[in-house]
Every structure is written in C-alpha cells, then in structure tokens.
Coordinates of C-alpha atoms and ligand atoms in Angstrom, one line a residue:
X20 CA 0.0 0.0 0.0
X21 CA 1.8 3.6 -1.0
X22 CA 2.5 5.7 1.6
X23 CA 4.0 8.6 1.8
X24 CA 4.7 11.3 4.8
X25 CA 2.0 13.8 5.1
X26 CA 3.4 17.1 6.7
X27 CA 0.6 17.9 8.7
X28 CA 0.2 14.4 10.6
X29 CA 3.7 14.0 10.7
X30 CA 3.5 10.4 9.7
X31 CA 3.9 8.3 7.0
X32 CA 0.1 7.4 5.8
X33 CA -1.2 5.5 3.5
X34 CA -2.9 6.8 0.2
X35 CA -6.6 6.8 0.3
X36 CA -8.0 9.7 -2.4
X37 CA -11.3 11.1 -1.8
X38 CA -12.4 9.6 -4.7
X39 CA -11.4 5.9 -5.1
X40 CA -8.6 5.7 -8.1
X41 CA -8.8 9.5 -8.6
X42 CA -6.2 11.8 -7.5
X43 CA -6.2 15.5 -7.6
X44 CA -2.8 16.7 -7.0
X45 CA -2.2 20.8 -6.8
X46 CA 1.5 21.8 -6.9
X47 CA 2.4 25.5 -6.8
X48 CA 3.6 26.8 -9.6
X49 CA 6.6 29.5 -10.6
X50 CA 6.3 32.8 -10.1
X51 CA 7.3 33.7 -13.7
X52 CA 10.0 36.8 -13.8
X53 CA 13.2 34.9 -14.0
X54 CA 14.3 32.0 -15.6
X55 CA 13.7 28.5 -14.0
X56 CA 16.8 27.1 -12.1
X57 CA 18.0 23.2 -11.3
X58 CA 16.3 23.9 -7.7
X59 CA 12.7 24.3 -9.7
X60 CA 13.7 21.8 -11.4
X61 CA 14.3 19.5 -8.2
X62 CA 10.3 20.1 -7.2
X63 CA 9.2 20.1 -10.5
X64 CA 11.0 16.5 -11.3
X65 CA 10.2 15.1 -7.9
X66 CA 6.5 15.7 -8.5
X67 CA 6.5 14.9 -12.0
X68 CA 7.7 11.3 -11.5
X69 CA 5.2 10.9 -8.0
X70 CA 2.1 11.9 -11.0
X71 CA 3.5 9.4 -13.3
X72 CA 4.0 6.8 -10.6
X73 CA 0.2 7.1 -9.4
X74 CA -1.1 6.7 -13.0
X75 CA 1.8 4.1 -13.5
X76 CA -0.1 2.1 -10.4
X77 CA -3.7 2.7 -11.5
X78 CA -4.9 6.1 -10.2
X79 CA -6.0 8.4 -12.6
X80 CA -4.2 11.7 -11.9
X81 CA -5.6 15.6 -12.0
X82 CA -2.2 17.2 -11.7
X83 CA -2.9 21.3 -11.4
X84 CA -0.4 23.7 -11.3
X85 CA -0.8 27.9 -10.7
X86 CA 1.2 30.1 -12.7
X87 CA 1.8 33.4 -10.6
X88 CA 1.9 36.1 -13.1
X89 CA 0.8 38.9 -10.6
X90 CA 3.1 39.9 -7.7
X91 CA 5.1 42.4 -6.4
X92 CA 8.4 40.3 -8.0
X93 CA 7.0 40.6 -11.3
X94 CA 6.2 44.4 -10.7
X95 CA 9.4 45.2 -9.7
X96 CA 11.3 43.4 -12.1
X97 CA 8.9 44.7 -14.9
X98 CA 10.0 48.2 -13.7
X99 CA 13.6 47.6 -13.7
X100 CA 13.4 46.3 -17.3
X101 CA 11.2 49.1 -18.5
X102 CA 8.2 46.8 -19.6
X103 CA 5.2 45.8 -18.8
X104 CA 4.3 43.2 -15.9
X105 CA 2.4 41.1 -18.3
X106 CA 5.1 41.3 -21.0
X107 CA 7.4 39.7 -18.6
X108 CA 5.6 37.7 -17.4
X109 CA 4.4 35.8 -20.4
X110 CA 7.8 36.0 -21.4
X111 CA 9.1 33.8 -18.7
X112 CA 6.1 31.6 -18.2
X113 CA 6.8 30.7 -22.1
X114 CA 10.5 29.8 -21.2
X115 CA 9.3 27.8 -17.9
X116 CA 7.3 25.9 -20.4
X117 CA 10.1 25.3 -22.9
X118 CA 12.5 24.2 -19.6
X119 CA 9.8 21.9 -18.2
X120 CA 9.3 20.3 -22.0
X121 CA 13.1 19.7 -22.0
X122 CA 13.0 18.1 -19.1
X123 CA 10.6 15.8 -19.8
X124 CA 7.9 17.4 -17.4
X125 CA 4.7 15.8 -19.1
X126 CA 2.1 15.0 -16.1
X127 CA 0.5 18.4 -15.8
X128 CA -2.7 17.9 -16.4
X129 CA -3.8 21.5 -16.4
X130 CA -2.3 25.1 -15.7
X131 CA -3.7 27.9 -14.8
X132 CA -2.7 31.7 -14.2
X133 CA -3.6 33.7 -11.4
X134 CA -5.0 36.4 -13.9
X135 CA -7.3 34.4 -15.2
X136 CA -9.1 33.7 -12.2
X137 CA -9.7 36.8 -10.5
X138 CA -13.6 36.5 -10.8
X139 CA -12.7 33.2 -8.6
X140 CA -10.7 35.0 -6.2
X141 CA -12.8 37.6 -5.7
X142 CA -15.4 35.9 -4.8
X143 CA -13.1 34.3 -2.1
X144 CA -12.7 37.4 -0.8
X145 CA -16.1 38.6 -0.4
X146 CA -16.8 35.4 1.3
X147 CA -14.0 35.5 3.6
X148 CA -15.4 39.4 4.8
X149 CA -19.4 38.0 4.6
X150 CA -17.9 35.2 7.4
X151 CA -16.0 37.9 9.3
X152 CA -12.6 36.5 8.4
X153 CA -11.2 39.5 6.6
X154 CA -10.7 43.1 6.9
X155 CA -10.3 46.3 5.2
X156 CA -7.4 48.4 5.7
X157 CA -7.9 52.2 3.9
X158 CA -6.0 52.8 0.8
X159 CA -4.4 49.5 1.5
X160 CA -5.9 46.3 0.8
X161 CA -8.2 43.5 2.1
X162 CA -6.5 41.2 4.8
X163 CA -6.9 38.2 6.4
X164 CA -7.7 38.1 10.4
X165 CA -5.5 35.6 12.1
X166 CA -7.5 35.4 15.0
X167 CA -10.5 34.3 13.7
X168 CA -9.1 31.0 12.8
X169 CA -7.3 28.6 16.0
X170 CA -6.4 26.4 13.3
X171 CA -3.1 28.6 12.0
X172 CA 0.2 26.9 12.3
X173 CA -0.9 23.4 12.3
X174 CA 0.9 22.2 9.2
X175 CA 4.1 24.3 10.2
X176 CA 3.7 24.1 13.9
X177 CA 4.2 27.7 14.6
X178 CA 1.8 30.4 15.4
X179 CA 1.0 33.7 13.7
X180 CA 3.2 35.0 16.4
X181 CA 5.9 34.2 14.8
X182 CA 5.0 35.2 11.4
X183 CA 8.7 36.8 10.4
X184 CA 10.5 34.5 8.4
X185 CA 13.7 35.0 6.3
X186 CA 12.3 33.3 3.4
X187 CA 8.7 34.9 3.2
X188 CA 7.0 37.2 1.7
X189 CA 5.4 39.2 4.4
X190 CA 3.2 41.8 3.6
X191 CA 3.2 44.9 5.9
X192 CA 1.4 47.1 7.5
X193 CA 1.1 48.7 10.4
X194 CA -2.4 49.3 11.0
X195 CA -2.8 45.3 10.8
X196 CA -4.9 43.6 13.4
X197 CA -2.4 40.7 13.7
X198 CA 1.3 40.8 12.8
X199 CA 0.6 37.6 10.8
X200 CA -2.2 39.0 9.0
X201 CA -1.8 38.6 5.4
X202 CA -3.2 40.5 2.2
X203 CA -6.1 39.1 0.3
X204 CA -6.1 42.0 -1.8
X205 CA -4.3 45.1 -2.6
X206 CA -5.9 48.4 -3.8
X207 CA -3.7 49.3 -6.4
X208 CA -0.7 52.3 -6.3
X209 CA 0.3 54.5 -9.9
X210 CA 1.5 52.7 -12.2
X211 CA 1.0 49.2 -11.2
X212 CA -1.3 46.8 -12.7
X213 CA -4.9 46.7 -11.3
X214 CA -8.4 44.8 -12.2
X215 CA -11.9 46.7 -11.5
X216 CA -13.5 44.7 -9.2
X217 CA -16.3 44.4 -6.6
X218 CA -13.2 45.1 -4.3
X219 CA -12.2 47.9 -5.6
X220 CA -9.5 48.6 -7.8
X221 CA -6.0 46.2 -7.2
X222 CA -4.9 43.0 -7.3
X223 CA -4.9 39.7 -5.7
X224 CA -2.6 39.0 -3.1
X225 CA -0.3 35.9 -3.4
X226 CA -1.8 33.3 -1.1
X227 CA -5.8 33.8 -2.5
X228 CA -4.6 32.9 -5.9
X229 CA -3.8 29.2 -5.2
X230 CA -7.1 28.3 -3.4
X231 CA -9.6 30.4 -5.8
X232 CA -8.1 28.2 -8.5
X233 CA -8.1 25.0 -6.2
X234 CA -11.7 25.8 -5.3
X235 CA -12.4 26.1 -8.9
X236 CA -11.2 23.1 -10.4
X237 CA -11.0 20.9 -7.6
X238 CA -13.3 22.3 -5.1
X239 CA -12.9 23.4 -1.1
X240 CA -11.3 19.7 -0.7
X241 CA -8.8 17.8 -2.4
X242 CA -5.9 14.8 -1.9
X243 CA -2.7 16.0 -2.4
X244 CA -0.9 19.6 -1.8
X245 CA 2.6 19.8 -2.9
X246 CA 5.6 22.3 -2.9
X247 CA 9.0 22.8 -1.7
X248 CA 9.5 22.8 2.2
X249 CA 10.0 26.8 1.8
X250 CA 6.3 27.2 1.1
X251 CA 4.9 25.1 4.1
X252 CA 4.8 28.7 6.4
X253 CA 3.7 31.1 5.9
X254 CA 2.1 30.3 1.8
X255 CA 0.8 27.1 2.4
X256 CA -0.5 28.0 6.3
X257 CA -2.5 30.9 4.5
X258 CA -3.8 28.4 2.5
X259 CA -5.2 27.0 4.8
X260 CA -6.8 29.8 7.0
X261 CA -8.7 31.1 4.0
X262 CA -10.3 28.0 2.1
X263 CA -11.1 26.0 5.4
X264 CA -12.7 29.8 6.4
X265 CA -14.5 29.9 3.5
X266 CA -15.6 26.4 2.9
X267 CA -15.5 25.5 6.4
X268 CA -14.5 22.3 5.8
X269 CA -11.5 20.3 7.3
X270 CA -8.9 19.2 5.9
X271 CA -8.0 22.0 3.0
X272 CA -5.8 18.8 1.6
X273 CA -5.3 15.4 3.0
X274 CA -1.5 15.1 2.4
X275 CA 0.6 17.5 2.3
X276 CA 3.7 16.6 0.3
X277 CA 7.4 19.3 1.1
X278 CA 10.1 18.5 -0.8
X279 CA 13.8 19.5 0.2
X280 CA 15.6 22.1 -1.2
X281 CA 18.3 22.4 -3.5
X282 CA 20.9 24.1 -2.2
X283 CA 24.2 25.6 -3.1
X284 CA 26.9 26.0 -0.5
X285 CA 24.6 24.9 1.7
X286 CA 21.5 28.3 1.0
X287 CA 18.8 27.7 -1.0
X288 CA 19.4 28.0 -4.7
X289 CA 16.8 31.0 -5.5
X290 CA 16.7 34.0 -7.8
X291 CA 16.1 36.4 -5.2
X292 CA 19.6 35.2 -3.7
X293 CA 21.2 35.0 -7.3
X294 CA 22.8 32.2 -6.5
X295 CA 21.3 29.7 -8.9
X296 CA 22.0 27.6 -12.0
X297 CA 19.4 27.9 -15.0
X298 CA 18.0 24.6 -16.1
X299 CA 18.9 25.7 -19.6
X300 CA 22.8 26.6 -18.7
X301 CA 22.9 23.4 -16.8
X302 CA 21.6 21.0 -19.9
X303 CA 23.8 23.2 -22.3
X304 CA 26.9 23.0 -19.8
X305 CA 26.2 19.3 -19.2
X306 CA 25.2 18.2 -22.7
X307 CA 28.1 15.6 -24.3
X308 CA 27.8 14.1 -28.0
X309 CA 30.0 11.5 -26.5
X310 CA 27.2 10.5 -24.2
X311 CA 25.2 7.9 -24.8
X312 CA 22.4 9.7 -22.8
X313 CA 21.3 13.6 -23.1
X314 CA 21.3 16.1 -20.2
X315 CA 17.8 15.6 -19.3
X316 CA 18.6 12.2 -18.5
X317 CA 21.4 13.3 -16.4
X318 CA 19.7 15.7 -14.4
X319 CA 16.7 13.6 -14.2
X320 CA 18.6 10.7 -13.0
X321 CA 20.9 12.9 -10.3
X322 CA 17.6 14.5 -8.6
X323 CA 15.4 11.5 -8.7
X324 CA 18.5 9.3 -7.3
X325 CA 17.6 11.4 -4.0
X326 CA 15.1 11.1 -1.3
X327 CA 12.4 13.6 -2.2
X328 CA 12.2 15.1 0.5
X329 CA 16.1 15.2 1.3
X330 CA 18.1 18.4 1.0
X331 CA 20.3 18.6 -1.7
X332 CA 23.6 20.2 -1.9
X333 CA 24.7 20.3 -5.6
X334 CA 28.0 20.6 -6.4
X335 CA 29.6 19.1 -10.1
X336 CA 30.9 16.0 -7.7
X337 CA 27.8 15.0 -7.2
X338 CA 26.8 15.5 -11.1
X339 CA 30.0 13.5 -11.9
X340 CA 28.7 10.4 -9.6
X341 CA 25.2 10.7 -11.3
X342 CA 27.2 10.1 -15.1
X343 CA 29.3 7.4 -13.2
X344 CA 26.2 5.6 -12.2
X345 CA 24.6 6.0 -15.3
X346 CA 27.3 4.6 -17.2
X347 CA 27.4 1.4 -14.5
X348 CA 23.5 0.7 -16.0
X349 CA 24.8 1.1 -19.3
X350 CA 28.4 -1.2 -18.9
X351 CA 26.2 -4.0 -17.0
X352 CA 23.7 -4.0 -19.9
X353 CA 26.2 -4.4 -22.4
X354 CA 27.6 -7.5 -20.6
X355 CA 24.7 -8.8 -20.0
X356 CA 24.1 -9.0 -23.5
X357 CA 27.2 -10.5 -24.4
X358 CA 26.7 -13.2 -21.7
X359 CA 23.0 -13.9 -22.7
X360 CA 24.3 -14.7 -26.5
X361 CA 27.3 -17.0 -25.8
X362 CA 26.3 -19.0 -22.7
X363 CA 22.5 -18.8 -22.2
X364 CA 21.2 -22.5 -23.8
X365 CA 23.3 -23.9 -21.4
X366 CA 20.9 -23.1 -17.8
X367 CA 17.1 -23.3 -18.7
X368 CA 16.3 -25.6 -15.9
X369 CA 16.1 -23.4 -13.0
X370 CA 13.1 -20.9 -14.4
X371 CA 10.9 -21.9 -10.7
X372 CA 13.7 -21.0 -8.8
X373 CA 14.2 -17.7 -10.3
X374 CA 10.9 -16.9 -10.8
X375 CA 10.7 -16.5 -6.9
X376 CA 13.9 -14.6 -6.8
X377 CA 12.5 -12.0 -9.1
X378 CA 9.2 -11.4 -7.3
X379 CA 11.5 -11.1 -4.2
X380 CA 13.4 -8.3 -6.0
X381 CA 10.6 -6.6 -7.8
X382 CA 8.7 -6.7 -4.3
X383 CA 11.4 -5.2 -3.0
X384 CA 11.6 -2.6 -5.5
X385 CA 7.9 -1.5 -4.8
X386 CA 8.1 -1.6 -1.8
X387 CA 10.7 0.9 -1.9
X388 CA 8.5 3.1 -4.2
X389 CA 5.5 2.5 -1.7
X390 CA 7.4 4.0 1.3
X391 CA 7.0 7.3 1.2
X392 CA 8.4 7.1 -2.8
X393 CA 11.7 6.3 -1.5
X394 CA 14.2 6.4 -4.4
X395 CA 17.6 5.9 -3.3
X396 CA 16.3 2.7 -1.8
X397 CA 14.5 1.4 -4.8
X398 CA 17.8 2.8 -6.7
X399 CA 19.7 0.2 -3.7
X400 CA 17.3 -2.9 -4.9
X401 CA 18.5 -2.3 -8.5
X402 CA 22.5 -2.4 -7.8
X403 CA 22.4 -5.1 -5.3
X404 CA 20.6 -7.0 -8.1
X405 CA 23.0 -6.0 -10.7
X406 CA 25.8 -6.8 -7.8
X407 CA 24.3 -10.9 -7.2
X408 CA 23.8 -10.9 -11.7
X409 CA 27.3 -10.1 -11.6
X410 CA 28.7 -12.4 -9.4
X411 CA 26.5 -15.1 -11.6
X412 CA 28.0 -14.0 -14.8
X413 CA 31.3 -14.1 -12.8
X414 CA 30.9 -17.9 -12.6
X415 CA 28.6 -18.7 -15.5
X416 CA 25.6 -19.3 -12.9
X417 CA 23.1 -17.1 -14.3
X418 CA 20.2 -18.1 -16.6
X419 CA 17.7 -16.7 -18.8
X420 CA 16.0 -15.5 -16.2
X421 CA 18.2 -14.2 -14.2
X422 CA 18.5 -11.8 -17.5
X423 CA 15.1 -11.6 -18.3
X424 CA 14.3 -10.3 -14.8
X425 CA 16.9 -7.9 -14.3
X426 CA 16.4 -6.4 -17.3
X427 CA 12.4 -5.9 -16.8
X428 CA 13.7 -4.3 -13.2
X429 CA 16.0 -1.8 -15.3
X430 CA 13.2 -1.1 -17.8
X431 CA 10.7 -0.5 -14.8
X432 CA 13.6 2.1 -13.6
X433 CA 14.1 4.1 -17.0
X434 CA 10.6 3.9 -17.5
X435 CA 9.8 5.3 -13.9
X436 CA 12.7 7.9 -13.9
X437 CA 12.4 8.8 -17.5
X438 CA 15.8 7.9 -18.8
X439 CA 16.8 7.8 -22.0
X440 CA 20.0 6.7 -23.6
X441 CA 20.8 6.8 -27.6
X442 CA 23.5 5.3 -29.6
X443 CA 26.8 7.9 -29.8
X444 CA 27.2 9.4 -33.0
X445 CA 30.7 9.9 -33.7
X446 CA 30.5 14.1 -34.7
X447 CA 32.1 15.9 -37.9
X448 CA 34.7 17.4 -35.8
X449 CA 36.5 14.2 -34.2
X450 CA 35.7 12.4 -37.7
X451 CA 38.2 15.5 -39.1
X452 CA 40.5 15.1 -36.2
X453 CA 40.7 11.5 -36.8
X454 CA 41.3 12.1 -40.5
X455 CA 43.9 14.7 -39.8
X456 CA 46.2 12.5 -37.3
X457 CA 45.9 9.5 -39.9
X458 CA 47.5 11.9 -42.5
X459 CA 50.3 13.7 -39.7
X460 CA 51.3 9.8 -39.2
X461 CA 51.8 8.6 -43.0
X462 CA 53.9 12.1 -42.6
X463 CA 55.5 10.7 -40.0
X464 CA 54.5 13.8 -37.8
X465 CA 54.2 12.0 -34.4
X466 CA 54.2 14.9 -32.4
X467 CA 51.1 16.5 -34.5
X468 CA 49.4 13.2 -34.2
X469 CA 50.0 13.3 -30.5
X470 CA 48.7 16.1 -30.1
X471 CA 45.6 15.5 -32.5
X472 CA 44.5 12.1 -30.7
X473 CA 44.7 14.8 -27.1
X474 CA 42.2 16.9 -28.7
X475 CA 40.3 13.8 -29.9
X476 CA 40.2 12.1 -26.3
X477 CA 39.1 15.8 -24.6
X478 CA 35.9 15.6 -26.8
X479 CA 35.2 12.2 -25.0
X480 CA 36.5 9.9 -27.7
X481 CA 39.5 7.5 -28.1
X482 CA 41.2 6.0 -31.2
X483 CA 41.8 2.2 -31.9
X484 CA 44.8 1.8 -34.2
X485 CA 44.0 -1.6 -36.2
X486 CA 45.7 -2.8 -39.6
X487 CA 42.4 -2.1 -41.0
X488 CA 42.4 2.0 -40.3
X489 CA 41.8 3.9 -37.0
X490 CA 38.3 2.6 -34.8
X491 CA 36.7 5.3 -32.8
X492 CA 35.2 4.5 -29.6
X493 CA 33.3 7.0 -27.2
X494 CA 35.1 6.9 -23.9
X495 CA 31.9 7.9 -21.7
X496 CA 34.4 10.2 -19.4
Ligands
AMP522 P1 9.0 30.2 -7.0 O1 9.0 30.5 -8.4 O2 10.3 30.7 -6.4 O3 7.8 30.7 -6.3 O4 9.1 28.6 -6.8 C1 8.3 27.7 -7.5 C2 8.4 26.3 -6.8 O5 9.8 25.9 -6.8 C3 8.0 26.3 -5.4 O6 7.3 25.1 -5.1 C4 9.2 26.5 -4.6 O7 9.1 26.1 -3.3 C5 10.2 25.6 -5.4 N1 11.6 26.0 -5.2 C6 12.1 27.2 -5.4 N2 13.4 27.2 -5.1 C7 13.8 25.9 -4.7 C8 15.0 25.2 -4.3 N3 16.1 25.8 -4.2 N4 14.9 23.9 -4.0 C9 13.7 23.2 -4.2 N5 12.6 23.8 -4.6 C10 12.6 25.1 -4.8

C-alpha cells in the first residue's frame, strides 16, 4: 500500500484519495519573472515522476499547477526592465514551459494563471469578509484576520506570532490587526497593474490565488498539496486559513507533500539570492555528444537518485557520480548482453527457482517506491541486483531468467525515472581530427598526431589503431 509522509500528521500514511482511483494533485507553480533554475527543477521532477507513478499504479491523476503572473516580484522586475508586468511575465512563463518540455515534465494535467481567475478569487474574498474572516485596511488592501481562525500553524507548527521568516513574503502594514495577518487584496498604487472589481480597484494577493483556483477546479477539498519545504509557512498556512474559512471544511488537503531544497553551498538555490543555475545553462553545460544519454537524463537521473524530500547540496561532484552511475547501467547491460548470446542455452532448468527470486526483488523494489516514494532505496534494490547478476555472470551461474528479470527491473527504472539513452554518434569534428592524425602519421608527424589524438580524447572519444584503419570509440568520461 503507497504511503507517503504527510506534513501535517507528521506520519507516513497511507494513500486513500477522496475519490477511489482518482487523485487530484495541486503543486504550486513558478512565479514567472526569471528563468527556472535546477532547484525548480528538483520540485518540478520530484512531483513529475510521483504523478507518473500514481497513474503508473492505476490512479487516474488531475495534476494542477498555478502560474503566478501577478506579484510584487514581477512588478518590480517589470520596472527595472522598463516593460510591462504582463510582457514579462508571459515571457518567462513561455521559457518555464520550454524548460519543463526539456525536461521531460509531461504530467501536468492542467495550468492555470492567477489572472485568469480573478472572478474566482474575488469571490473568495467577499466570502472571507461575509464570514467575518477579513478586513479592510484604507488605501491599503483586504486582509486576512488571524485570530479568527485557532487552526493557523498546524501544518508548520508555529503560530501567527511568529509570522517573520527569512524566506517569506510578508506583507506589511502597520495598522494590521495581527502581525501575521496577510493580504487578500491590494488596492492598487500608480503605475502598477490593477483589475476593476467588486473590491475595488488592485490586485490579488499571493496566497488567494492558489485556493480560488483550487476551489475552482477541484473544489474546497482535495488529496494531495505539494511544494518545496519553503512554502509550508507562511504560503501554504494561509492556505489553509482562507479556504477552510471559507468552505469550512477540514482538511483543505489530505497530504501534504514538502520536498527538500536544493541548495548551493549549503542556501537555498533562488533567484532572489542570485545564487542559482538555470536549467537551460545546466543541460547546455552538461550536454556531451560523446554520451550515450542527453542532459535531461542526467539531471533527471541525479535529482530523482535522491530522497524527495532530502536536501540537496549540488555541487559538479555529485553530477559526476550521477554520469558514473549511469554509465554502471549502461556497462552491465552491455555484458549482460554479451553473456546472454554465448552462454544462455546452457541453464534453462532453474526458471521456478528464479521466478521467486525476481518477485523477491521486484517486491522489494515496490516496496521501496510504496514507502514514502523512497528512491535511493528502490535505486539500492537495483544495484544489489546487478551486484548478485554479476557475481553469476562471474561464474557462468546465471540463466535466462536471471537476465530476463533484471532487465524488466532496469526497464521498470528508466521507464519510472524517465531515462533515456541513444547510440553515440561519432560528430564531424572528431571524424576530421581523426582524419587529420591519420594523415600527420603517414607524414610521420608524431608529435602533431599526438597532439591531435589529445584533442580527440578531450571531446570524450578514443582512437583504436587496427591494420584495417583507425576505430573510434566513445570513452563515456
Ligand atoms: P518560486 O517561483 O520561487 O515561487 O518557486 C516555485 C516552486 O519551486 C515552489 O514550489 C518552490 O518552493 C520551489 N523551489 C524554489 N526554489 C527551490 C529550491 N532551491 N529547491 C527546491 N525547490 C525550490
């Protein structure tokens, strides 16, 4: 049965969505006025693979994501490039789209920007002030009254009290009943971007956007909430306070699903910080013709190989061990072919026998993905099963089972990590290089050739000298 940890029990529980075999998932979305970098990536993959893996086991998955596109980030930014907040943001939200499709990102079922629901949200609003929840603050905005609702700080454990946090966005005021009280909406100032409403005129405040467009699609109640950890307090605690206010109904979401962070000397990779990695300078930087698998594969492989909810501290070592392991899948594969053509025929009698021994590894390997979608241990199933294969192939033990099994557990992880690899084309420019040093040697130029078969080997290839003419082979360094 899948489990995984819901944040607001505090306990690993087991999956049981509202409705049967249907899952609505909600993951918050960018707020679009940068590029997206590997630590949006890290959510972003984490929860793509989770959606895949509940339609992989039979549920059928509503996966909704928000797009912020209003905000004071966008507003700000938008000034500083002399343009429009809209421009930008539809700008970026197209290159979080193009990022996500290089990555593979495919299980969104549907998003949808904060601008287009404003209708939604303020009628949120004008419920939250008809049930006495919210207040108006002159020339300000709308705001949400913390004391009206016990509930606050169950998910985080903390209290409004303790509302200041480094990594929030806090929205000030002084003449606010509560210091945790937060904006619902915001009458707008010159020059910034405002809709005509029932409200008054402004713009929606950050936390109102999610649940008007939860409400809408999903309703007051749903099964899974998602995010990194950063959002638990204060985004997803407001969250919270205003749809269980305005619905009052319990729970909001029935898991609650953080992932770690991504972090680079140990902060959290963000744009505010400028300390981040694009996805696109990291595929370019990390894409090798001499590969036998792209970029997306690599990152893919190096942020699913963790624990989803573990902090990650990237650094190119750790990148480097990703390709290593990689490469591992790729060397066992190829002698597993080799063995299964030249010694196969020979063990067919033991098919019973192994036929346990997979279901013992494949339960294993489910059960791995069951608890709490643990990874790295599904990851450990694999290698100790391609450990025991090799030991087999060591002394000619293994049979066609043994190969047809392990390679149905290798399929199951490419398939569930979306890996791809490719054959290596050998590229125009080590085909010339190769070209070149066979002409330097017929000249007897050896230190030209030298130095030709150097350049050859730091494009990731190496050259076999045979009486028949050079052979180029990928060296997967
Ligand atoms: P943002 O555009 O910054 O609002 O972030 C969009 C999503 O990415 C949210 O779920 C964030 O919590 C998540 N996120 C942002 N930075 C990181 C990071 N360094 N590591 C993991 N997740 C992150």
């Amino acid at each position: 049965m899948l489990k995984f940890f819901n944040t607001l029990s505090e306990k690993k529980e087991s999956l049981k969505p509202r409705h049967k075999k249907r899952v609505q998932l909600f993951v918050c979305g960018p707020t679009v006025y940068d590029y997206s970098h590997i630590g949006h990536a890290r959510t972003y993959l984490a929860f793509d693979c989770i959606a895949k893996y509940l339609s992989r086991i039979g549920y059928k998955t509503y996966y909704l994501q928000n797009i912020t596109d209003i905000d004071d980030k966008i507003i700000e930014r938008a000034k500083q490039q002399h343009t429009t907040p809209k421009t930008l943001a539809r700008m970026f939200e197209k290159l979080y789209h193009e990022d996500e499709r290089k990555l593979r990102i495919t299980s969104i079922t549907k998003y949808a920007r904060a601008t287009d629901y404003i209708p939604a949200i303020v009628r949120q609003v004008k419920t939250l002030l008809k049930r006495g929840h919210a207040y108006e603050i002159r020339k300000d905005g709308y705001y949400f009254d913390l004391a009206t609702f016990p509930r606050y700080g169950a998910l985080s454990r903390r209290t409004s009290l303790q509302a200041e946090d480094a990594v929030s966005r806090i929205d000030e005021s002084l003449q606010k009943r509560n210091k945790g009280d937060f904006a619902l909406w915001k009458f707008s100032k010159r020059g910034e971007p405002y809709w005509n409403t029932e409200l008054g005129k402004g713009r929606p405040g950050w936390h109102i956007e999610d649940t008007a467009i939860t409400e809408s699609i999903f309703g007051p109640q749903y099964d899974i909430h998602g995010g990194a950890i950063d959002l638990k307090f204060p985004h997803h605690e407001a969250e919270i306070a205003q749809q269980e206010s305005a619905s009052r109904k319990h729970p909001l979401a029935k898991y609650w699903l953080h992932t770690g962070f991504l972090t680079i000397n140990g902060k959290k990779m963000s744009k505010s910080a400028g300390n981040f990695v694009t996805i696109r300078d990291f595929l370019s930087t990390h894409e090798n013709a001499a590969l036998p698998f792209d970029a997306t594969t690599l990152l893919r492989y190096f942020i699913l190989s963790q624990h989803y909810r573990a902090p990650i501290d990237f650094n190119e070592a750790l990148i480097t061990h990703a390709r290593q392991s990689l490469i591992t899948f790729l060397d066992f594969e190829k002698r597993l072919s080799s063995y299964a053509g030249k010694t196969l025929k020979m063990h067919q009698g033991e098919d019973r026998r192994m036929t346990t021994v997979r279901n013992t590894i494949f339960k294993q390997f489910e059960a791995a993905l069951e608890n709490d979608f643990n990874t790295p241990q599904a990851l450990g199933v694999i290698f100790d099963a391609m450990h025991t294969m090799n030991s087999k192939m060591d002394t000619g033990r293994a049979t066609r089972n043994d190969v047809i099994h392990i390679r149905t557990l290798l399929t199951s992880l490419y398939e569930l990590f979306d890996l791809r690899f490719r054959t290596v084309s050998i590229p125009k420019e080590v085909k010339s290089l190769v070209t070149q040093r066979e002409s330097a040697r017929k000249e007897k130029q050896w230190q030209r050739a030298d130095m030709l078969r150097v350049q050859t080997s730091a494009l990731g290839f190496s050259i076999e000298d045979t009486p028949q003419g050079p052979i180029i082979h990928p060296t997967y360094q």
